[in-house]
Amino acid sequence: MTERDAVATLLRTVDFLTPKQQRLMTEALVSASDEDVHSIGVFLAAYVRAEAEDLKRLNA
Amino acid sequence: MLYFAHMKYENPELAGGVEDEKNQEVAEAVLVMERIRRLMEITRDPVVCKGAEAFLRTVVNAGISGADLGMGVGEVLSWSAHAAKLIAIKFEISLLNTTPDVPFWVNILSEAGEVPTLGTASTHSLASILQLIPDKKRMGTGVEKVKKIWRGRDQAVHTPEVTAALETFAK
């Protein structure tokens, strides 16, 4: 999976964006540089990873 | 809405010593609060409440139908249920109506079965079974909603696509 596709997936997953915000941010991804995409991806991945770990603990 | 946004806690794996123990306690407290929040959300959900009402109706109707088998107190219960249904329809008190999806004339006409069977037939069973058909679906939908609320965002976060996306940015 490319980093841009991964960021688009994570943008759809996080719960702090409205559908409109998700759509606008996904559109902005197209013109973002590779470094910017990587930085955004690292941030979103950290958020989703932390939520996934908490969910595992909650639902254990 | 941000999950756990109202509570801050450190990742216990990063800290150490006394701080680590305190962070573990806070993390546990946050988890307990989240579980309580989910339980409260379950009790307030209208679909869950409808499912619970359907379940209670099924239990009550099963009890009346069982008691109606044979002569005796079952007849009193069966006719009491009919009277309660009439009052429920008249004064719009839904809790008193154990067969809301069954027309009142069905309840009354089914009592005709008592005559040839000398009061031994469980005539309330007909209305109970007719009511069970829509209530079974309500109970199923209620259970699915409870599972969905209890598991939270599990289905959104633990998917193959998200896992692949996280691996792309693995440390």
PDB file of C-alpha atoms in Angstrom:
ATOM      1  CA  MET A   1       0.000   0.000   0.000  1.00  0.00           C
ATOM      2  CA  THR A   2       1.408   3.415  -0.908  1.00  0.00           C
ATOM      3  CA  GLU A   3       1.733   6.050   1.783  1.00  0.00           C
ATOM      4  CA  ARG A   4      -0.913   8.224   0.117  1.00  0.00           C
ATOM      5  CA  ASP A   5      -3.410   5.321   0.036  1.00  0.00           C
ATOM      6  CA  ALA A   6      -2.547   4.499   3.640  1.00  0.00           C
ATOM      7  CA  VAL A   7      -3.158   8.116   4.729  1.00  0.00           C
ATOM      8  CA  ALA A   8      -6.473   8.154   2.833  1.00  0.00           C
ATOM      9  CA  THR A   9      -7.514   4.949   4.676  1.00  0.00           C
ATOM     10  CA  LEU A  10      -6.500   6.382   8.046  1.00  0.00           C
ATOM     11  CA  LEU A  11      -8.342   9.655   7.338  1.00  0.00           C
ATOM     12  CA  ARG A  12     -11.519   7.627   6.854  1.00  0.00           C
ATOM     13  CA  THR A  13     -10.883   5.693  10.078  1.00  0.00           C
ATOM     14  CA  VAL A  14     -10.248   8.413  12.673  1.00  0.00           C
ATOM     15  CA  ASP A  15     -13.247   9.617  14.655  1.00  0.00           C
ATOM     16  CA  PHE A  16     -12.309  13.306  15.039  1.00  0.00           C
ATOM     17  CA  LEU A  17     -13.132  14.344  11.465  1.00  0.00           C
ATOM     18  CA  THR A  18     -16.559  14.937   9.973  1.00  0.00           C
ATOM     19  CA  PRO A  19     -17.274  13.293   6.580  1.00  0.00           C
ATOM     20  CA  LYS A  20     -16.838  16.692   4.904  1.00  0.00           C
ATOM     21  CA  GLN A  21     -13.469  17.241   6.615  1.00  0.00           C
ATOM     22  CA  GLN A  22     -12.367  13.740   5.600  1.00  0.00           C
ATOM     23  CA  ARG A  23     -13.297  14.437   1.986  1.00  0.00           C
ATOM     24  CA  LEU A  24     -11.516  17.823   1.886  1.00  0.00           C
ATOM     25  CA  MET A  25      -8.378  16.440   3.515  1.00  0.00           C
ATOM     26  CA  THR A  26      -8.315  13.491   1.116  1.00  0.00           C
ATOM     27  CA  GLU A  27      -8.560  15.920  -1.803  1.00  0.00           C
ATOM     28  CA  ALA A  28      -5.717  18.006  -0.326  1.00  0.00           C
ATOM     29  CA  LEU A  29      -3.554  14.865  -0.210  1.00  0.00           C
ATOM     30  CA  VAL A  30      -3.303  14.895  -3.992  1.00  0.00           C
ATOM     31  CA  SER A  31      -1.177  18.058  -4.051  1.00  0.00           C
ATOM     32  CA  ALA A  32       0.736  17.380  -0.811  1.00  0.00           C
ATOM     33  CA  SER A  33       4.454  16.556  -0.996  1.00  0.00           C
ATOM     34  CA  ASP A  34       5.741  13.070  -0.153  1.00  0.00           C
ATOM     35  CA  GLU A  35       7.327  14.359   3.067  1.00  0.00           C
ATOM     36  CA  ASP A  36       4.079  15.999   4.171  1.00  0.00           C
ATOM     37  CA  VAL A  37       2.138  12.811   3.414  1.00  0.00           C
ATOM     38  CA  HIS A  38       4.640  10.800   5.460  1.00  0.00           C
ATOM     39  CA  SER A  39       4.372  13.187   8.432  1.00  0.00           C
ATOM     40  CA  ILE A  40       0.577  13.134   8.357  1.00  0.00           C
ATOM     41  CA  GLY A  41       0.627   9.351   8.056  1.00  0.00           C
ATOM     42  CA  VAL A  42       2.912   8.909  11.055  1.00  0.00           C
ATOM     43  CA  PHE A  43       0.627  11.119  13.166  1.00  0.00           C
ATOM     44  CA  LEU A  44      -2.607   9.388  12.068  1.00  0.00           C
ATOM     45  CA  ALA A  45      -1.064   5.933  12.468  1.00  0.00           C
ATOM     46  CA  ALA A  46      -0.023   6.746  16.043  1.00  0.00           C
ATOM     47  CA  TYR A  47      -3.574   7.881  16.865  1.00  0.00           C
ATOM     48  CA  VAL A  48      -5.277   4.854  15.293  1.00  0.00           C
ATOM     49  CA  ARG A  49      -2.709   2.438  16.785  1.00  0.00           C
ATOM     50  CA  ALA A  50      -3.322   3.828  20.282  1.00  0.00           C
ATOM     51  CA  GLU A  51      -7.099   3.552  19.806  1.00  0.00           C
ATOM     52  CA  ALA A  52      -6.745  -0.031  18.497  1.00  0.00           C
ATOM     53  CA  GLU A  53      -4.695  -1.049  21.556  1.00  0.00           C
ATOM     54  CA  ASP A  54      -7.233   0.511  23.926  1.00  0.00           C
ATOM     55  CA  LEU A  55     -10.097  -1.245  22.128  1.00  0.00           C
ATOM     56  CA  LYS A  56      -8.286  -4.586  22.458  1.00  0.00           C
ATOM     57  CA  ARG A  57      -7.895  -3.993  26.182  1.00  0.00           C
ATOM     58  CA  LEU A  58     -11.540  -2.873  26.568  1.00  0.00           C
ATOM     59  CA  ASN A  59     -12.998  -5.756  24.613  1.00  0.00           C
ATOM     60  CA  ALA A  60     -10.711  -8.424  26.096  1.00  0.00           C
TER      61      ALA A  60
ATOM     62  CA  MET B   1     -16.276  12.563  19.177  1.00  0.00           C
ATOM     63  CA  LEU B   2     -12.788  11.882  20.517  1.00  0.00           C
ATOM     64  CA  TYR B   3     -12.619   8.726  22.549  1.00  0.00           C
ATOM     65  CA  PHE B   4     -11.247   9.215  26.072  1.00  0.00           C
ATOM     66  CA  ALA B   5     -10.786  12.897  25.195  1.00  0.00           C
ATOM     67  CA  HIS B   6     -11.889  13.974  28.648  1.00  0.00           C
ATOM     68  CA  MET B   7      -9.249  11.879  30.354  1.00  0.00           C
ATOM     69  CA  LYS B   8      -5.510  12.078  29.847  1.00  0.00           C
ATOM     70  CA  TYR B   9      -3.156   9.306  30.697  1.00  0.00           C
ATOM     71  CA  GLU B  10       0.373   8.365  29.802  1.00  0.00           C
ATOM     72  CA  ASN B  11       1.100   5.211  27.904  1.00  0.00           C
ATOM     73  CA  PRO B  12       2.211   2.956  30.798  1.00  0.00           C
ATOM     74  CA  GLU B  13       4.723   1.172  28.546  1.00  0.00           C
ATOM     75  CA  LEU B  14       6.763   4.360  28.136  1.00  0.00           C
ATOM     76  CA  ALA B  15       6.988   5.447  31.784  1.00  0.00           C
ATOM     77  CA  GLY B  16       8.673   3.533  34.585  1.00  0.00           C
ATOM     78  CA  GLY B  17       8.735   3.070  38.371  1.00  0.00           C
ATOM     79  CA  VAL B  18       6.212   4.864  40.598  1.00  0.00           C
ATOM     80  CA  GLU B  19       4.985   6.947  37.653  1.00  0.00           C
ATOM     81  CA  ASP B  20       4.328   3.739  35.773  1.00  0.00           C
ATOM     82  CA  GLU B  21       2.137   2.381  38.596  1.00  0.00           C
ATOM     83  CA  LYS B  22       0.154   5.626  38.827  1.00  0.00           C
ATOM     84  CA  ASN B  23      -0.321   5.684  35.060  1.00  0.00           C
ATOM     85  CA  GLN B  24      -1.552   2.083  35.140  1.00  0.00           C
ATOM     86  CA  GLU B  25      -4.174   3.048  37.760  1.00  0.00           C
ATOM     87  CA  VAL B  26      -5.345   6.005  35.707  1.00  0.00           C
ATOM     88  CA  ALA B  27      -5.455   3.869  32.562  1.00  0.00           C
ATOM     89  CA  GLU B  28      -7.577   1.269  34.373  1.00  0.00           C
ATOM     90  CA  ALA B  29      -9.906   3.982  35.688  1.00  0.00           C
ATOM     91  CA  VAL B  30     -10.344   5.339  32.157  1.00  0.00           C
ATOM     92  CA  LEU B  31     -11.216   1.867  30.881  1.00  0.00           C
ATOM     93  CA  VAL B  32     -13.805   1.396  33.646  1.00  0.00           C
ATOM     94  CA  MET B  33     -15.356   4.769  32.847  1.00  0.00           C
ATOM     95  CA  GLU B  34     -15.524   3.897  29.168  1.00  0.00           C
ATOM     96  CA  ARG B  35     -17.281   0.597  29.992  1.00  0.00           C
ATOM     97  CA  ILE B  36     -19.796   2.447  32.193  1.00  0.00           C
ATOM     98  CA  ARG B  37     -20.376   4.992  29.428  1.00  0.00           C
ATOM     99  CA  ARG B  38     -21.082   2.183  26.967  1.00  0.00           C
ATOM    100  CA  LEU B  39     -23.505   0.501  29.412  1.00  0.00           C
ATOM    101  CA  MET B  40     -25.370   3.795  29.821  1.00  0.00           C
ATOM    102  CA  GLU B  41     -25.488   4.241  26.055  1.00  0.00           C
ATOM    103  CA  ILE B  42     -26.935   0.729  25.747  1.00  0.00           C
ATOM    104  CA  THR B  43     -29.695   1.417  28.292  1.00  0.00           C
ATOM    105  CA  ARG B  44     -30.635   4.659  26.511  1.00  0.00           C
ATOM    106  CA  ASP B  45     -30.670   3.326  22.986  1.00  0.00           C
ATOM    107  CA  PRO B  46     -34.256   3.166  21.597  1.00  0.00           C
ATOM    108  CA  VAL B  47     -33.613   0.070  19.457  1.00  0.00           C
ATOM    109  CA  VAL B  48     -32.221  -1.776  22.498  1.00  0.00           C
ATOM    110  CA  CYS B  49     -35.207  -0.655  24.605  1.00  0.00           C
ATOM    111  CA  LYS B  50     -37.660  -1.940  21.963  1.00  0.00           C
ATOM    112  CA  GLY B  51     -35.811  -5.269  21.920  1.00  0.00           C
ATOM    113  CA  ALA B  52     -35.955  -5.472  25.714  1.00  0.00           C
ATOM    114  CA  GLU B  53     -39.701  -4.690  25.686  1.00  0.00           C
ATOM    115  CA  ALA B  54     -40.211  -7.419  23.074  1.00  0.00           C
ATOM    116  CA  PHE B  55     -38.315  -9.886  25.278  1.00  0.00           C
ATOM    117  CA  LEU B  56     -40.379  -9.011  28.358  1.00  0.00           C
ATOM    118  CA  ARG B  57     -43.597  -9.346  26.343  1.00  0.00           C
ATOM    119  CA  THR B  58     -42.487 -12.765  25.118  1.00  0.00           C
ATOM    120  CA  VAL B  59     -41.781 -13.937  28.670  1.00  0.00           C
ATOM    121  CA  VAL B  60     -45.131 -12.640  29.961  1.00  0.00           C
ATOM    122  CA  ASN B  61     -47.066 -14.132  27.041  1.00  0.00           C
ATOM    123  CA  ALA B  62     -45.296 -17.476  27.465  1.00  0.00           C
ATOM    124  CA  GLY B  63     -46.261 -17.450  31.141  1.00  0.00           C
ATOM    125  CA  ILE B  64     -49.902 -16.615  30.440  1.00  0.00           C
ATOM    126  CA  SER B  65     -50.069 -19.213  27.632  1.00  0.00           C
ATOM    127  CA  GLY B  66     -48.591 -21.859  29.926  1.00  0.00           C
ATOM    128  CA  ALA B  67     -50.964 -20.990  32.743  1.00  0.00           C
ATOM    129  CA  ASP B  68     -53.900 -20.964  30.296  1.00  0.00           C
ATOM    130  CA  LEU B  69     -53.356 -24.655  29.613  1.00  0.00           C
ATOM    131  CA  GLY B  70     -56.004 -26.331  31.677  1.00  0.00           C
ATOM    132  CA  MET B  71     -58.755 -24.784  33.742  1.00  0.00           C
ATOM    133  CA  GLY B  72     -58.143 -22.443  36.633  1.00  0.00           C
ATOM    134  CA  VAL B  73     -55.984 -19.383  37.188  1.00  0.00           C
ATOM    135  CA  GLY B  74     -54.941 -19.390  33.532  1.00  0.00           C
ATOM    136  CA  GLU B  75     -58.422 -18.233  32.501  1.00  0.00           C
ATOM    137  CA  VAL B  76     -58.171 -15.306  34.928  1.00  0.00           C
ATOM    138  CA  LEU B  77     -54.758 -14.363  33.572  1.00  0.00           C
ATOM    139  CA  SER B  78     -55.859 -14.670  29.964  1.00  0.00           C
ATOM    140  CA  TRP B  79     -58.937 -12.486  30.431  1.00  0.00           C
ATOM    141  CA  SER B  80     -56.933 -10.031  32.532  1.00  0.00           C
ATOM    142  CA  ALA B  81     -54.532  -9.693  29.622  1.00  0.00           C
ATOM    143  CA  HIS B  82     -57.471  -8.943  27.312  1.00  0.00           C
ATOM    144  CA  ALA B  83     -58.808  -6.307  29.733  1.00  0.00           C
ATOM    145  CA  ALA B  84     -55.348  -4.772  30.095  1.00  0.00           C
ATOM    146  CA  LYS B  85     -55.071  -4.651  26.292  1.00  0.00           C
ATOM    147  CA  LEU B  86     -58.382  -2.805  26.062  1.00  0.00           C
ATOM    148  CA  ILE B  87     -57.262  -0.289  28.707  1.00  0.00           C
ATOM    149  CA  ALA B  88     -53.912   0.098  26.934  1.00  0.00           C
ATOM    150  CA  ILE B  89     -55.625   0.856  23.621  1.00  0.00           C
ATOM    151  CA  LYS B  90     -58.129   3.237  25.228  1.00  0.00           C
ATOM    152  CA  PHE B  91     -55.678   5.195  27.360  1.00  0.00           C
ATOM    153  CA  GLU B  92     -52.548   4.636  25.233  1.00  0.00           C
ATOM    154  CA  ILE B  93     -50.547   2.858  27.949  1.00  0.00           C
ATOM    155  CA  SER B  94     -48.326   0.623  25.855  1.00  0.00           C
ATOM    156  CA  LEU B  95     -46.858  -1.289  28.825  1.00  0.00           C
ATOM    157  CA  LEU B  96     -50.222  -2.953  29.552  1.00  0.00           C
ATOM    158  CA  ASN B  97     -50.579  -4.380  26.042  1.00  0.00           C
ATOM    159  CA  THR B  98     -48.813  -7.750  25.818  1.00  0.00           C
ATOM    160  CA  THR B  99     -49.826  -8.236  22.156  1.00  0.00           C
ATOM    161  CA  PRO B 100     -49.643  -4.798  20.495  1.00  0.00           C
ATOM    162  CA  ASP B 101     -49.203  -6.203  16.976  1.00  0.00           C
ATOM    163  CA  VAL B 102     -52.242  -8.486  17.274  1.00  0.00           C
ATOM    164  CA  PRO B 103     -55.739  -7.042  16.643  1.00  0.00           C
ATOM    165  CA  PHE B 104     -58.025  -7.152  19.684  1.00  0.00           C
ATOM    166  CA  TRP B 105     -60.638  -9.249  17.873  1.00  0.00           C
ATOM    167  CA  VAL B 106     -58.083 -12.058  17.463  1.00  0.00           C
ATOM    168  CA  ASN B 107     -57.570 -12.190  21.246  1.00  0.00           C
ATOM    169  CA  ILE B 108     -61.332 -12.367  21.868  1.00  0.00           C
ATOM    170  CA  LEU B 109     -62.174 -14.795  19.063  1.00  0.00           C
ATOM    171  CA  SER B 110     -59.427 -17.180  20.169  1.00  0.00           C
ATOM    172  CA  GLU B 111     -61.281 -17.586  23.475  1.00  0.00           C
ATOM    173  CA  ALA B 112     -63.940 -19.448  21.501  1.00  0.00           C
ATOM    174  CA  GLY B 113     -61.535 -22.382  21.565  1.00  0.00           C
ATOM    175  CA  GLU B 114     -62.205 -22.744  25.301  1.00  0.00           C
ATOM    176  CA  VAL B 115     -65.772 -23.937  24.662  1.00  0.00           C
ATOM    177  CA  PRO B 116     -65.161 -27.234  22.783  1.00  0.00           C
ATOM    178  CA  THR B 117     -62.116 -28.006  24.953  1.00  0.00           C
ATOM    179  CA  LEU B 118     -63.972 -27.224  28.197  1.00  0.00           C
ATOM    180  CA  GLY B 119     -61.465 -24.539  29.144  1.00  0.00           C
ATOM    181  CA  THR B 120     -58.355 -26.700  28.838  1.00  0.00           C
ATOM    182  CA  ALA B 121     -56.983 -25.197  25.626  1.00  0.00           C
ATOM    183  CA  SER B 122     -54.253 -22.566  25.840  1.00  0.00           C
ATOM    184  CA  THR B 123     -56.108 -20.054  23.700  1.00  0.00           C
ATOM    185  CA  HIS B 124     -53.723 -17.219  24.610  1.00  0.00           C
ATOM    186  CA  SER B 125     -51.048 -19.126  22.657  1.00  0.00           C
ATOM    187  CA  LEU B 126     -52.506 -17.954  19.350  1.00  0.00           C
ATOM    188  CA  ALA B 127     -52.063 -14.270  20.168  1.00  0.00           C
ATOM    189  CA  SER B 128     -48.669 -15.037  21.763  1.00  0.00           C
ATOM    190  CA  ILE B 129     -47.389 -16.760  18.636  1.00  0.00           C
ATOM    191  CA  LEU B 130     -48.687 -13.998  16.354  1.00  0.00           C
ATOM    192  CA  GLN B 131     -46.973 -11.406  18.571  1.00  0.00           C
ATOM    193  CA  LEU B 132     -43.739 -13.415  18.626  1.00  0.00           C
ATOM    194  CA  ILE B 133     -43.287 -13.043  14.863  1.00  0.00           C
ATOM    195  CA  PRO B 134     -42.490  -9.281  14.883  1.00  0.00           C
ATOM    196  CA  ASP B 135     -41.000  -9.418  18.397  1.00  0.00           C
ATOM    197  CA  LYS B 136     -38.410 -12.002  17.360  1.00  0.00           C
ATOM    198  CA  LYS B 137     -37.050  -9.528  14.818  1.00  0.00           C
ATOM    199  CA  ARG B 138     -37.067  -6.712  17.403  1.00  0.00           C
ATOM    200  CA  MET B 139     -35.136  -8.877  19.876  1.00  0.00           C
ATOM    201  CA  GLY B 140     -32.583  -9.797  17.213  1.00  0.00           C
ATOM    202  CA  THR B 141     -32.091  -6.167  16.207  1.00  0.00           C
ATOM    203  CA  GLY B 142     -31.771  -5.171  19.867  1.00  0.00           C
ATOM    204  CA  VAL B 143     -29.074  -7.785  20.516  1.00  0.00           C
ATOM    205  CA  GLU B 144     -27.129  -6.693  17.423  1.00  0.00           C
ATOM    206  CA  LYS B 145     -27.289  -3.069  18.594  1.00  0.00           C
ATOM    207  CA  VAL B 146     -26.040  -4.036  22.066  1.00  0.00           C
ATOM    208  CA  LYS B 147     -23.083  -5.859  20.509  1.00  0.00           C
ATOM    209  CA  LYS B 148     -22.354  -2.902  18.229  1.00  0.00           C
ATOM    210  CA  ILE B 149     -22.413  -0.372  21.080  1.00  0.00           C
ATOM    211  CA  TRP B 150     -20.411  -2.590  23.444  1.00  0.00           C
ATOM    212  CA  ARG B 151     -17.669  -3.302  20.947  1.00  0.00           C
ATOM    213  CA  GLY B 152     -17.412   0.418  20.135  1.00  0.00           C
ATOM    214  CA  ARG B 153     -15.253   1.345  17.187  1.00  0.00           C
ATOM    215  CA  ASP B 154     -13.743  -2.139  17.037  1.00  0.00           C
ATOM    216  CA  GLN B 155     -15.236  -2.839  13.620  1.00  0.00           C
ATOM    217  CA  ALA B 156     -14.003   0.473  12.228  1.00  0.00           C
ATOM    218  CA  VAL B 157     -10.453   0.155  13.540  1.00  0.00           C
ATOM    219  CA  HIS B 158      -9.680  -3.590  13.314  1.00  0.00           C
ATOM    220  CA  THR B 159     -10.034  -4.105   9.569  1.00  0.00           C
ATOM    221  CA  PRO B 160      -7.481  -5.500   7.079  1.00  0.00           C
ATOM    222  CA  GLU B 161      -7.275  -2.128   5.266  1.00  0.00           C
ATOM    223  CA  VAL B 162      -6.471  -0.228   8.461  1.00  0.00           C
ATOM    224  CA  THR B 163      -3.938  -2.880   9.508  1.00  0.00           C
ATOM    225  CA  ALA B 164      -2.214  -2.565   6.129  1.00  0.00           C
ATOM    226  CA  ALA B 165      -2.245   1.234   6.426  1.00  0.00           C
ATOM    227  CA  LEU B 166      -0.680   1.046   9.915  1.00  0.00           C
ATOM    228  CA  GLU B 167       2.020  -1.321   8.666  1.00  0.00           C
ATOM    229  CA  THR B 168       2.923   1.235   6.008  1.00  0.00           C
ATOM    230  CA  PHE B 169       3.868   3.628   8.825  1.00  0.00           C
ATOM    231  CA  ALA B 170       5.307   1.037  11.202  1.00  0.00           C
ATOM    232  CA  LYS B 171       8.204   2.321  13.310  1.00  0.00           C
TER     233      LYS B 171
END
